[in-house]
CSV table of C-alpha atoms and ligand atoms in Angstrom, one decimal:
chain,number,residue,atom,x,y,z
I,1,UNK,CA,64.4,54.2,-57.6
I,2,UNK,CA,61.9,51.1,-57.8
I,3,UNK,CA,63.5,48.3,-56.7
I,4,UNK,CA,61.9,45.3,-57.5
I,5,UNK,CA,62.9,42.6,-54.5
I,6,UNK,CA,59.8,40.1,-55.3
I,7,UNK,CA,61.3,39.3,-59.4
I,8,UNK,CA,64.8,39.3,-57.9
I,9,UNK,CA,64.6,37.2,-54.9
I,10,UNK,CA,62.7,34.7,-57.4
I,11,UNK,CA,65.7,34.9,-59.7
I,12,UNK,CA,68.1,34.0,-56.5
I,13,UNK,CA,65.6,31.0,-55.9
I,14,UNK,CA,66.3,29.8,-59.2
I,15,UNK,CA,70.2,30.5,-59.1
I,16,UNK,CA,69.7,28.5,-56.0
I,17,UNK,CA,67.7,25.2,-57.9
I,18,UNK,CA,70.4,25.3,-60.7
I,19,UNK,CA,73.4,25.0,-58.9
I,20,UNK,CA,71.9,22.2,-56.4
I,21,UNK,CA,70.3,20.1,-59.1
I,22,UNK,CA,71.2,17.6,-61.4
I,23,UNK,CA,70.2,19.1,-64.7
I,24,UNK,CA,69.4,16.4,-67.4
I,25,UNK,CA,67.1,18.0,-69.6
I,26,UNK,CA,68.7,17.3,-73.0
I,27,UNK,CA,67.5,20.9,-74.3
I,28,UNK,CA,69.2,22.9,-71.5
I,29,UNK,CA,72.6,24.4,-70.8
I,30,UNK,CA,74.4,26.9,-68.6
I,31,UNK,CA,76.0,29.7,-70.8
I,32,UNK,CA,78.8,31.5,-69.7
I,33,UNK,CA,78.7,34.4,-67.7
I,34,UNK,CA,80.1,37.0,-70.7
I,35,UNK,CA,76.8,35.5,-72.5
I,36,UNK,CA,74.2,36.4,-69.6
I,37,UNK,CA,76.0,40.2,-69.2
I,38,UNK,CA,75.6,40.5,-72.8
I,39,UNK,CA,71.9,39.6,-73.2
I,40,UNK,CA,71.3,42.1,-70.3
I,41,UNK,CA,72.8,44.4,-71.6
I,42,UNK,CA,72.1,48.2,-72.9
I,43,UNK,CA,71.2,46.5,-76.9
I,44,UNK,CA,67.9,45.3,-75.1
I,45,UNK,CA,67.2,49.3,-75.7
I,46,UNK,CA,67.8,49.3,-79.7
I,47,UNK,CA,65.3,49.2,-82.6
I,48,UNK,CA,66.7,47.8,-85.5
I,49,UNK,CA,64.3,46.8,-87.9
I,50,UNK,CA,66.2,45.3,-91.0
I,51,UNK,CA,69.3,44.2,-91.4
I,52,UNK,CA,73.1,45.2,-91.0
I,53,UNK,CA,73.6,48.9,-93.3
I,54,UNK,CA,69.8,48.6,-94.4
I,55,UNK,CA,67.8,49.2,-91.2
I,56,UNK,CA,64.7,51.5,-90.4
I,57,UNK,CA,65.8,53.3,-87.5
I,58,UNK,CA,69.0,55.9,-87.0
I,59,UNK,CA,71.3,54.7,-84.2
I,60,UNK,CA,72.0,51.5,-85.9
I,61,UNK,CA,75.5,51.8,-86.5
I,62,UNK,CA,76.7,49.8,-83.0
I,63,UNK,CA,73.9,47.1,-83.4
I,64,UNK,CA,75.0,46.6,-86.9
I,65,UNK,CA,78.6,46.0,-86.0
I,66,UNK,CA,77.3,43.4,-83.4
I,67,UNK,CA,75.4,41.7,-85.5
I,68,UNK,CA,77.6,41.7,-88.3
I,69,UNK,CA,79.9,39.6,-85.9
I,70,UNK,CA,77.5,37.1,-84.9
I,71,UNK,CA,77.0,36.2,-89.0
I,72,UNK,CA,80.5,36.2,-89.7
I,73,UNK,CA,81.2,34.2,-86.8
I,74,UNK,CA,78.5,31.7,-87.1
I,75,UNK,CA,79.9,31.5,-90.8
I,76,UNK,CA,83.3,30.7,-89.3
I,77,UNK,CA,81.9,28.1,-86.9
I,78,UNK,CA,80.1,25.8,-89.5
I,79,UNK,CA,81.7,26.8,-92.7
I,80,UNK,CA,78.8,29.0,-94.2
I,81,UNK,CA,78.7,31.5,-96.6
I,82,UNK,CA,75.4,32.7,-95.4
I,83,UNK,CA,73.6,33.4,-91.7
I,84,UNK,CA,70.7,35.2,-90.1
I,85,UNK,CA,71.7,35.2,-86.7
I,86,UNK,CA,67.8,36.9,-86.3
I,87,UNK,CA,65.0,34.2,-85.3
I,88,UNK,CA,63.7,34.5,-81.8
I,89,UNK,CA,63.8,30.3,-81.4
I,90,UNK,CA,64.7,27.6,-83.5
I,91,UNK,CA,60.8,27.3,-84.5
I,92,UNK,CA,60.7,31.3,-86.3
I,93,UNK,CA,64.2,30.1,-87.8
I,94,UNK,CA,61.8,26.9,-89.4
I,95,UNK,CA,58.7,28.6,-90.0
I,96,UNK,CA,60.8,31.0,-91.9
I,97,UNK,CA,62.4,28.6,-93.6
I,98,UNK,CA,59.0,27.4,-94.8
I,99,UNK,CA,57.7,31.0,-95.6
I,100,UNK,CA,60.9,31.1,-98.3
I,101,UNK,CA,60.7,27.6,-99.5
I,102,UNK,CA,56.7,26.7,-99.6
I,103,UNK,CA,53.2,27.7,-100.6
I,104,UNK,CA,50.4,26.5,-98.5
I,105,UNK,CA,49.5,23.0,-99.2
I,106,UNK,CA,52.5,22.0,-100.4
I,107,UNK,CA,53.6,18.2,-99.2
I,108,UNK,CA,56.6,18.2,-96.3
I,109,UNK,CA,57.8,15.3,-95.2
I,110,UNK,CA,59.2,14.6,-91.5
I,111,UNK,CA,60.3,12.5,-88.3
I,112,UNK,CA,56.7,11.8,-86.6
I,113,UNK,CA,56.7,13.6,-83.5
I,114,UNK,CA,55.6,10.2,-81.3
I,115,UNK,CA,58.9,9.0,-82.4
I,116,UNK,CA,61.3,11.6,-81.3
I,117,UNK,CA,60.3,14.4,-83.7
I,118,UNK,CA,59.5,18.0,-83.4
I,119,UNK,CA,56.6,19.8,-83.5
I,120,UNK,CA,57.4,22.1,-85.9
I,121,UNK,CA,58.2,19.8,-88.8
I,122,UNK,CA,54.1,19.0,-89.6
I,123,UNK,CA,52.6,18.5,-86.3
I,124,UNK,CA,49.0,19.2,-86.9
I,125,UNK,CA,49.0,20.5,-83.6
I,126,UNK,CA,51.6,23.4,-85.0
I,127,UNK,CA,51.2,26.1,-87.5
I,128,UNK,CA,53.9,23.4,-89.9
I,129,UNK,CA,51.1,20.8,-90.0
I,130,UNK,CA,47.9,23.5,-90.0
I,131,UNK,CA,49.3,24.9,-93.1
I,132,UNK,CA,51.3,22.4,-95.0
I,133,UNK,CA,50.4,18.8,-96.2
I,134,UNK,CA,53.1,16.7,-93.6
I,135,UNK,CA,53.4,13.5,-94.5
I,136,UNK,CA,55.9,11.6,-92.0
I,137,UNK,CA,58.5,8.5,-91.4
I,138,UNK,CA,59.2,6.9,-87.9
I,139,UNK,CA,62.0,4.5,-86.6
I,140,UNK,CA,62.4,1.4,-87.1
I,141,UNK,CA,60.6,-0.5,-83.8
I,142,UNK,CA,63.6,-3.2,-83.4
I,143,UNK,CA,66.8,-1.0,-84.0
I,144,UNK,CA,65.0,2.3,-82.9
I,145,UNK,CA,67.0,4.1,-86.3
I,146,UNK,CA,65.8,6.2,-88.2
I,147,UNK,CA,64.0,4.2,-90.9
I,148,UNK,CA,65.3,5.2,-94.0
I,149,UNK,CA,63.5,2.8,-96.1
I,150,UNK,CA,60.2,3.9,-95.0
I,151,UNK,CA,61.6,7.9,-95.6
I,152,UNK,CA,62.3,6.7,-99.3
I,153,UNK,CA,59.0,5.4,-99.7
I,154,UNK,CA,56.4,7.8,-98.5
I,155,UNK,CA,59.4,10.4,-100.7
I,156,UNK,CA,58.7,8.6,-103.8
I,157,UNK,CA,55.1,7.9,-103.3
I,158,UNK,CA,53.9,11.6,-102.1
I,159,UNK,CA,56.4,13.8,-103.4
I,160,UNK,CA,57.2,16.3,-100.9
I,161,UNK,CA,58.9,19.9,-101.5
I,162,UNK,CA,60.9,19.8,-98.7
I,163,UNK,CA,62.1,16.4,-96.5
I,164,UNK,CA,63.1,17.6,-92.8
I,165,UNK,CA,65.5,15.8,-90.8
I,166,UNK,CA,66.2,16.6,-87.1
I,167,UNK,CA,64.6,15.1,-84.0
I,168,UNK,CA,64.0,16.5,-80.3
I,169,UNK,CA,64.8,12.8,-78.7
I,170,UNK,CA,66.5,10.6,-81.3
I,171,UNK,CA,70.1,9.2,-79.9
I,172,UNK,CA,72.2,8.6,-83.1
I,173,UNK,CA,73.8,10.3,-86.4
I,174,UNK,CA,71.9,10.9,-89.4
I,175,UNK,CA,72.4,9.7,-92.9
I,176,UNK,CA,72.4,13.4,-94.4
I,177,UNK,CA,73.7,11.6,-97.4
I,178,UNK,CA,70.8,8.8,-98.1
I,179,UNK,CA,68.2,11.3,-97.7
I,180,UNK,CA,69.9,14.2,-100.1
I,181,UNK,CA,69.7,11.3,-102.8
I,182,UNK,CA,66.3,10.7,-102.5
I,183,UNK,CA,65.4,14.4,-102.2
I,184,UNK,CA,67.2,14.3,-105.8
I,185,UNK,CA,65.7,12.1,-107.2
I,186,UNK,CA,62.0,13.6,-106.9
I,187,UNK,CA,63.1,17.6,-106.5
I,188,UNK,CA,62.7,18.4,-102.5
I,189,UNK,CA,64.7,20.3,-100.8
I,190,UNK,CA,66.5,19.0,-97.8
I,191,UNK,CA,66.7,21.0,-94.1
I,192,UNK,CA,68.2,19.7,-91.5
I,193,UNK,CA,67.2,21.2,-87.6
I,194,UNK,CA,69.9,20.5,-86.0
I,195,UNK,CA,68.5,22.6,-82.7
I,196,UNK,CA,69.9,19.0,-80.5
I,197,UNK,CA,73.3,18.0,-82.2
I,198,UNK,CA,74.8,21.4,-83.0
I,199,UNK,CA,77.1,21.9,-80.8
I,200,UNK,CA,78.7,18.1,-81.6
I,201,UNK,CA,78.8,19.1,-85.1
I,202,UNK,CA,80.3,22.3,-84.5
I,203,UNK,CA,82.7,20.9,-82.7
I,204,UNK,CA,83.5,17.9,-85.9
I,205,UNK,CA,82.1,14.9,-83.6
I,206,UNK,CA,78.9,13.8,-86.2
I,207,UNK,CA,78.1,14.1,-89.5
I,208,UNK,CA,78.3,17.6,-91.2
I,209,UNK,CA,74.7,17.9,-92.6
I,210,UNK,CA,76.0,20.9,-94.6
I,211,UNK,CA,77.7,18.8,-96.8
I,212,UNK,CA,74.2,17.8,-98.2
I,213,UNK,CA,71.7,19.6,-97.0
I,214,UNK,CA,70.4,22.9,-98.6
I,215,UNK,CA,69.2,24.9,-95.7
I,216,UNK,CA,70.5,24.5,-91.8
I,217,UNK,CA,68.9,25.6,-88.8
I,218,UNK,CA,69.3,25.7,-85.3
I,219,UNK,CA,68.6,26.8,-82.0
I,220,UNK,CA,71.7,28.5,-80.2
I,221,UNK,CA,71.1,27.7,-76.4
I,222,UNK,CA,71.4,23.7,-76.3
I,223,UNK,CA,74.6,22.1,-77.2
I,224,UNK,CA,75.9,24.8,-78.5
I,225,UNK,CA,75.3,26.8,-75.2
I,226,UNK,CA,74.2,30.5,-75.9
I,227,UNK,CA,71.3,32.4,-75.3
I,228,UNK,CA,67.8,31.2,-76.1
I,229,UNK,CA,67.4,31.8,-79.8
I,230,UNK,CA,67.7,30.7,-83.4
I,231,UNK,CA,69.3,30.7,-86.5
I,232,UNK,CA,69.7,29.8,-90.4
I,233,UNK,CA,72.2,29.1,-92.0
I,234,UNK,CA,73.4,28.0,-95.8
I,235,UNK,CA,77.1,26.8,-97.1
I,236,UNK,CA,75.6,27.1,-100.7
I,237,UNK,CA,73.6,30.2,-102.1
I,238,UNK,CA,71.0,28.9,-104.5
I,239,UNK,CA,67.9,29.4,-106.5
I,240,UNK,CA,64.6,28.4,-105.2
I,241,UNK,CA,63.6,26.0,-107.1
I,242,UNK,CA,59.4,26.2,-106.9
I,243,UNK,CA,59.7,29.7,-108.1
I,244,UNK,CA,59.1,31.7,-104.7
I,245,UNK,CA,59.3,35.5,-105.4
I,246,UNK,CA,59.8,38.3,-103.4
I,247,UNK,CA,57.0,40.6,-102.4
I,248,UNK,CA,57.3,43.1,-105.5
I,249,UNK,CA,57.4,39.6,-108.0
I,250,UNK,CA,61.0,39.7,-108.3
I,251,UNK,CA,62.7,35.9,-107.9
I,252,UNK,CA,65.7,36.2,-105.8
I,253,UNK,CA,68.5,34.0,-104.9
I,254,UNK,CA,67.2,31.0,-101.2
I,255,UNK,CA,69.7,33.9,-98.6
I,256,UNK,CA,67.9,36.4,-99.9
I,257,UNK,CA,64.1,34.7,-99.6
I,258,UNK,CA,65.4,33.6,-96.4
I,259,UNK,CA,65.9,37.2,-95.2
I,260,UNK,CA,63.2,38.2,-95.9
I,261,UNK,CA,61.1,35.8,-94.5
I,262,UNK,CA,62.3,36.2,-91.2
I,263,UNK,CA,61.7,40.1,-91.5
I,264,UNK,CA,59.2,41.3,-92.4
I,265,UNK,CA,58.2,37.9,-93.6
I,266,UNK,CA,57.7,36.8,-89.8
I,267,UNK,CA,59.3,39.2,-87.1
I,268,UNK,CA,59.5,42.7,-86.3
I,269,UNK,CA,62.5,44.1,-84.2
I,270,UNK,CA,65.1,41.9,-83.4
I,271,UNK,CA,66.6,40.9,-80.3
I,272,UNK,CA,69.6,42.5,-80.5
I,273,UNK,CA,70.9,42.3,-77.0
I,274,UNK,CA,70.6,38.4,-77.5
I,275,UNK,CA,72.3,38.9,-81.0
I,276,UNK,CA,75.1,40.5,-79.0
I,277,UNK,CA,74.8,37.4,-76.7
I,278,UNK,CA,74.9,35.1,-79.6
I,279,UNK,CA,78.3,36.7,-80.8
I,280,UNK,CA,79.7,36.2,-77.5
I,281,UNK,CA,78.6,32.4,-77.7
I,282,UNK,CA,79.9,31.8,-81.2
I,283,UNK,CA,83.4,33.4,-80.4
I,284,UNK,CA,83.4,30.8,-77.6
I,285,UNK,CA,82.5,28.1,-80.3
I,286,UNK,CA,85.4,28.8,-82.0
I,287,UNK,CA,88.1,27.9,-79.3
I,288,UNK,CA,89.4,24.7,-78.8
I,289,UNK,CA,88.1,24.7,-75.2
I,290,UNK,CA,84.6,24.1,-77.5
I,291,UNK,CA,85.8,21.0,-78.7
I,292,UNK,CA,87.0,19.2,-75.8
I,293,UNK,CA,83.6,20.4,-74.3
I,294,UNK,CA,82.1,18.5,-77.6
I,295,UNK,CA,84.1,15.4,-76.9
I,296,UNK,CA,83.2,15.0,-73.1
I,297,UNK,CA,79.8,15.3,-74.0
I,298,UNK,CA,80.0,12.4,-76.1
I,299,UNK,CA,82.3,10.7,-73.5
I,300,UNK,CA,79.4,11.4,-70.8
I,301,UNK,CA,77.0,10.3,-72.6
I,302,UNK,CA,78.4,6.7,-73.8
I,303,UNK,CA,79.2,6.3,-69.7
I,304,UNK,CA,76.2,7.3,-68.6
I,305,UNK,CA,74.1,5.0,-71.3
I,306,UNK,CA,76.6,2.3,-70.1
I,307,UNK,CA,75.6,2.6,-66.4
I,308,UNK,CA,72.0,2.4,-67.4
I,309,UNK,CA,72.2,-0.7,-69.5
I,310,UNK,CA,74.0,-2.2,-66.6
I,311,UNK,CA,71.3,-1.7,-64.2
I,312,UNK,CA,68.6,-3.2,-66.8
I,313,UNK,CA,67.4,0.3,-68.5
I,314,UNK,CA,66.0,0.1,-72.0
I,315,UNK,CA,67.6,2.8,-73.8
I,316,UNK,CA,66.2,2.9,-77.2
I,317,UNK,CA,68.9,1.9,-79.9
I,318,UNK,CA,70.9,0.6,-77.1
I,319,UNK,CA,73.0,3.5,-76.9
I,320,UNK,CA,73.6,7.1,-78.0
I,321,UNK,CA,76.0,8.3,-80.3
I,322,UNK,CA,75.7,12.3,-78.9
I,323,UNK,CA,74.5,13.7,-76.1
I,324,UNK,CA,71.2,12.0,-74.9
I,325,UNK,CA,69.4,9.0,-74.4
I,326,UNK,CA,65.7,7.8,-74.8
I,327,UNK,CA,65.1,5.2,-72.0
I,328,UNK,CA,61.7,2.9,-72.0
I,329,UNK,CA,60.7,2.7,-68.9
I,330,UNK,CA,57.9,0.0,-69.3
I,331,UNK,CA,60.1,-3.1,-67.9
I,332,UNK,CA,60.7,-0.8,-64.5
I,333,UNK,CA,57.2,-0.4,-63.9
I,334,UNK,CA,56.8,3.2,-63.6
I,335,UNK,CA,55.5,5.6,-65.8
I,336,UNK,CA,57.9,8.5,-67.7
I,337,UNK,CA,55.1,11.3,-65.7
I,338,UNK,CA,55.6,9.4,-62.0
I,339,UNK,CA,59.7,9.1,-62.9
I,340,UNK,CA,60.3,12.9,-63.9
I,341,UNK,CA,57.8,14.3,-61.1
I,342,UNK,CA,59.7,12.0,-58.3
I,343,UNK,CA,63.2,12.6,-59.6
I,344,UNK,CA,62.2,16.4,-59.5
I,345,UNK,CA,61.5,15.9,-55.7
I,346,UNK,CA,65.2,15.0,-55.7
I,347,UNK,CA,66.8,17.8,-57.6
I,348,UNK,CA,67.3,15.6,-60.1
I,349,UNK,CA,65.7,17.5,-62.9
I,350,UNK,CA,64.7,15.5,-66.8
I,351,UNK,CA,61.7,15.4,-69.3
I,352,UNK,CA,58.9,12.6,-69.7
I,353,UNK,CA,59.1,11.4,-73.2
I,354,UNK,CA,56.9,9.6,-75.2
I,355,UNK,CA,59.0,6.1,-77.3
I,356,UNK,CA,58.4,5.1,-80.0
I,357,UNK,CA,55.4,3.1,-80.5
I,358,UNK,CA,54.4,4.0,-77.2
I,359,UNK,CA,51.3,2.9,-75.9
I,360,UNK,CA,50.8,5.6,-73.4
I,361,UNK,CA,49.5,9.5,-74.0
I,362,UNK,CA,52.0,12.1,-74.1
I,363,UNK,CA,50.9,13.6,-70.5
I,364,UNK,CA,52.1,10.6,-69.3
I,365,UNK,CA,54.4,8.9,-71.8
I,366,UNK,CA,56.4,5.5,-71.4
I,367,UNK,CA,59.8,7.2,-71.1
I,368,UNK,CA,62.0,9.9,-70.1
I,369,UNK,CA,64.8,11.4,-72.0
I,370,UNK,CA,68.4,12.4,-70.0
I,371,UNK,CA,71.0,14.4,-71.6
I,372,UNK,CA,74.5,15.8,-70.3
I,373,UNK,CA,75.1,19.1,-71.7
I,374,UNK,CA,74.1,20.8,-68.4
I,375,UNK,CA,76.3,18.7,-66.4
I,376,UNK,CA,79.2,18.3,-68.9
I,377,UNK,CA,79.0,22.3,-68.6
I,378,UNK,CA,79.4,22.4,-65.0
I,379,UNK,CA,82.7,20.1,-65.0
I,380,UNK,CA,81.6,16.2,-64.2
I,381,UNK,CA,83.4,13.2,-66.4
I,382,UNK,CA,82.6,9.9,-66.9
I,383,UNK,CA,83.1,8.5,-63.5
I,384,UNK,CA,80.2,10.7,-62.2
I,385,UNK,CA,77.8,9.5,-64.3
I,386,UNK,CA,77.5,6.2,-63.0
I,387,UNK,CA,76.9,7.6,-59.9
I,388,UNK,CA,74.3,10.0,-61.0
I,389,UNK,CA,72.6,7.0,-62.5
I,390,UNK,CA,72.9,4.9,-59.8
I,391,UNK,CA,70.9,8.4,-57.6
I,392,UNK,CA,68.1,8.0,-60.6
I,393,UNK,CA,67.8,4.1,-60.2
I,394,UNK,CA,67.8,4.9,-56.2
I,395,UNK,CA,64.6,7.1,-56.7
I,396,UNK,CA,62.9,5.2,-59.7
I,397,UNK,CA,62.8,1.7,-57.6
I,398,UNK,CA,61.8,3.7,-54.4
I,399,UNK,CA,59.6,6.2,-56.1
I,400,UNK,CA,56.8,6.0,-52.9
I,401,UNK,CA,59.2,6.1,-50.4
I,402,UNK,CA,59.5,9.6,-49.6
I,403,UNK,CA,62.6,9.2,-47.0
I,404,UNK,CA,64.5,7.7,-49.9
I,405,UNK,CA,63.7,10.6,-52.3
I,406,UNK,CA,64.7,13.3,-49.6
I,407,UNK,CA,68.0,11.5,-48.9
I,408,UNK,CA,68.8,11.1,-52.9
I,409,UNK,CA,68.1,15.0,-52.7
I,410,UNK,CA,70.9,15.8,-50.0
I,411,UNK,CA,73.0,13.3,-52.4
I,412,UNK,CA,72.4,15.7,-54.7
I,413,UNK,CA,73.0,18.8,-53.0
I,414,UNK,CA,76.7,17.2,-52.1
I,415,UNK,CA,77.1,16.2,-55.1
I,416,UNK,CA,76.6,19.4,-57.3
I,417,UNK,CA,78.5,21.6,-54.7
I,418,UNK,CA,82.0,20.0,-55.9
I,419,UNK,CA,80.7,21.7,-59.0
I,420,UNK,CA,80.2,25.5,-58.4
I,421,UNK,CA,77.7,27.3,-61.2
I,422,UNK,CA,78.4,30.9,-61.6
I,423,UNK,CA,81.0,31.6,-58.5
I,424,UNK,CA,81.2,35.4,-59.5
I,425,UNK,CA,77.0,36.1,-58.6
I,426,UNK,CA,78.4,35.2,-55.1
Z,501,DSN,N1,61.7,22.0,-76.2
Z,501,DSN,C1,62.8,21.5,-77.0
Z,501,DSN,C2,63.3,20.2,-76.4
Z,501,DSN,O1,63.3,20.1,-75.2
Z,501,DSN,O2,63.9,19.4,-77.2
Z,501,DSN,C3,62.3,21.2,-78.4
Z,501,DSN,O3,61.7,22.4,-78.9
């Protein structure tokens, strides 16, 4: 039998970087094991264009009970009445979203990508801002919050069909609320990406923005630590109100539009071993080990933001109320490109970021962003994170001196081997 030794023993070398490194990137996670055995699993094997009972292909019958279990338990977790557990990432879950909703050329409105945004809601560099008319709000450049004022205005002034809140490196709550009023006022509807904060808001530590938001969606494999993928979700059915119809005319209900969109609006097949994957995640969700998870995130992340404001840092909004933190780096000297490429030299692994109003390209960026799912995941509390931030300050004010970088890295090592990642793969 073929036995491929060069993919494999690439895969051990990566086993081998995750459990002796630091893992900050806000985006990133470990999933269980159960998760990982279920994505490789035999459902990698199935067609199954369509949906659960209405499919293309025979053989459907498993696959339909697995998937049927992924929506029902992602209803369960957030308190939906409708799911597709079906998008590939969290950008097919928006761009399917703006199939159901949109025609081309219609106005959107959303966080500008410069100031913690995403690409997908109206970058002109993505197919959101290629096809649709984005118009966009920042933050405020003294409190680093969302600036709701500015949201209202450009609302009122160009009259967008959908407003999109969600951010890939903002630090605090939103005010679901504030911007479902305005969306009121001039007819938009409101989506909230909440591909960063889910898991919190799974577990009840932020705002629920299904209490006033009509459409949710999500990526599953950050906070809420399953497989890579995406999803939709809605706690109220309702009509489109721009008078989208179906393929054969017909107007149908937003779960329905929303179905279809994703396929054969967008995708073929779906990924149904990561569906199973995505069950195994949200049954998970639903304990109450979940929650404490949720809570220690939060609990790492205020200690960690602590440490750095001791040492000087300039986190933007001066804190974090989930779990990451945008830090300006311009009082330290040293750009967000030279800080994640040294701490990477030792294991310490994070993302450049641009800040807001930053006066630096996004290759190189002012910033970097640090989150603690990853290391919440693999067991450490509060008292670690000053250390792990006293390790980052180490390296950032010794970022030349390459005998101080490779002794931080044997820190490291020490460090991250009190905390064993995936015992069982020996
Ligand atoms: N790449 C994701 C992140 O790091 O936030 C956003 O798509």
């Amino acid at each position: 039998m073929y036995q491929d030794s060069v993919v494999f023993n690439l895969l051990e070398k990566e086993l081998y970087r995750q459990r002796h490194g630091i893992e900050l990137i806000a985006s990133e996670n470990f999933t269980s094991l159960e998760v990982m055995k279920a994505m490789g699993s035999v459902a990698t094997n199935k067609y199954a264009e369509g949906y659960p009972g209405k499919r293309y292909y025979g053989g459907c019958e498993v696959v339909d009970e697995i998937e049927t279990l992924a929506i029902e338990r992602l209803k369960k977790v957030f308190g939906a009445t409708w799911a597709n557990v079906q998008p590939h990432s969290g950008a097919q879950a928006n761009t399917a979203v703006f199939l159901a909703c949109l025609k081309p050329g219609d106005a959107i409105l959303g966080l500008d990508l410069s100031m913690g945004g995403h690409l997908t809601h109206g970058s002109p560099a993505n197919y959101s801002g290629k096809t649709y008319r984005a118009f966009f709000y920042g933050v405020d450049r003294e409190t680093g919050l969302v600036n709701y004022e500015q949201l209202e205005q450009v609302a009122r002034a160009e009259k967008p069909k959908m407003i999109i809140c969600g951010a890939s490196a903002y630090s605090r709550d939103w005010d679901y609320k504030r911007i479902r009023a305005v969306a009121d006022e001039i007819g938009a509807l409101v989506l909230a990406d909440i591909a960063h904060p889910a898991g919190l808001i799974a577990a009840g530590h932020l705002n629920d923005p299904f209490d006033h938001c009509h459409i949710v969606t999500s990526t599953t494999h950050k906070t809420l630590r399953g497989p890579r993928g995406g999803i939709i979700a809605l706690r109220h059915d309702f009509e489109n109100p721009f008078g989208i119809k179906d393929p054969k005319g017909n107007l149908r209900t937003m779960s329905q539009l929303l179905d279809l969109a994703v396929f054969p609006g967008m995708q073929g097949g779906p990924l149904e071993h990561v569906i199973a994957a995505k069950a195994v995640a949200f049954g998970e969700i639903l304990t109450e080990d979940f929650k404490n998870y949720g809570k220690q995130i939060i609990l790492n992340a205020q200690a960690m933001a602590k440490a750095f404001v001791d040492k000087g840092y300039h986190l933007i909004s001066n804190g974090t109320d989930n779990h990451l933190m945008l830090i300006d780096l311009r009082n330290k000297n040293i750009t967000g490109k030279k800080a994640q490429e040294t701490l990477d030299r030792a294991h310490i692994t994070l993302n450049k970021n641009a800040v807001p109003f930053d006066d630096k390209s996004p290759f190189v960026t002012s910033g970097i962003r640090v989150g603690v799912p990853a290391i919440t995941t693999r067991g450490l509390k509060e008292k670690d994170m000053s250390a792990i931030v006293e390790l980052i300050d180490k390296v950032l004010m010794n970022s030349d001196d390459e005998k101080t970088v490779a002794g931080v890295k044997e820190e490291v090592v020490r460090l991250m081997s009190q905390f064993p990642l995936y015992p069982e793969l020996g």
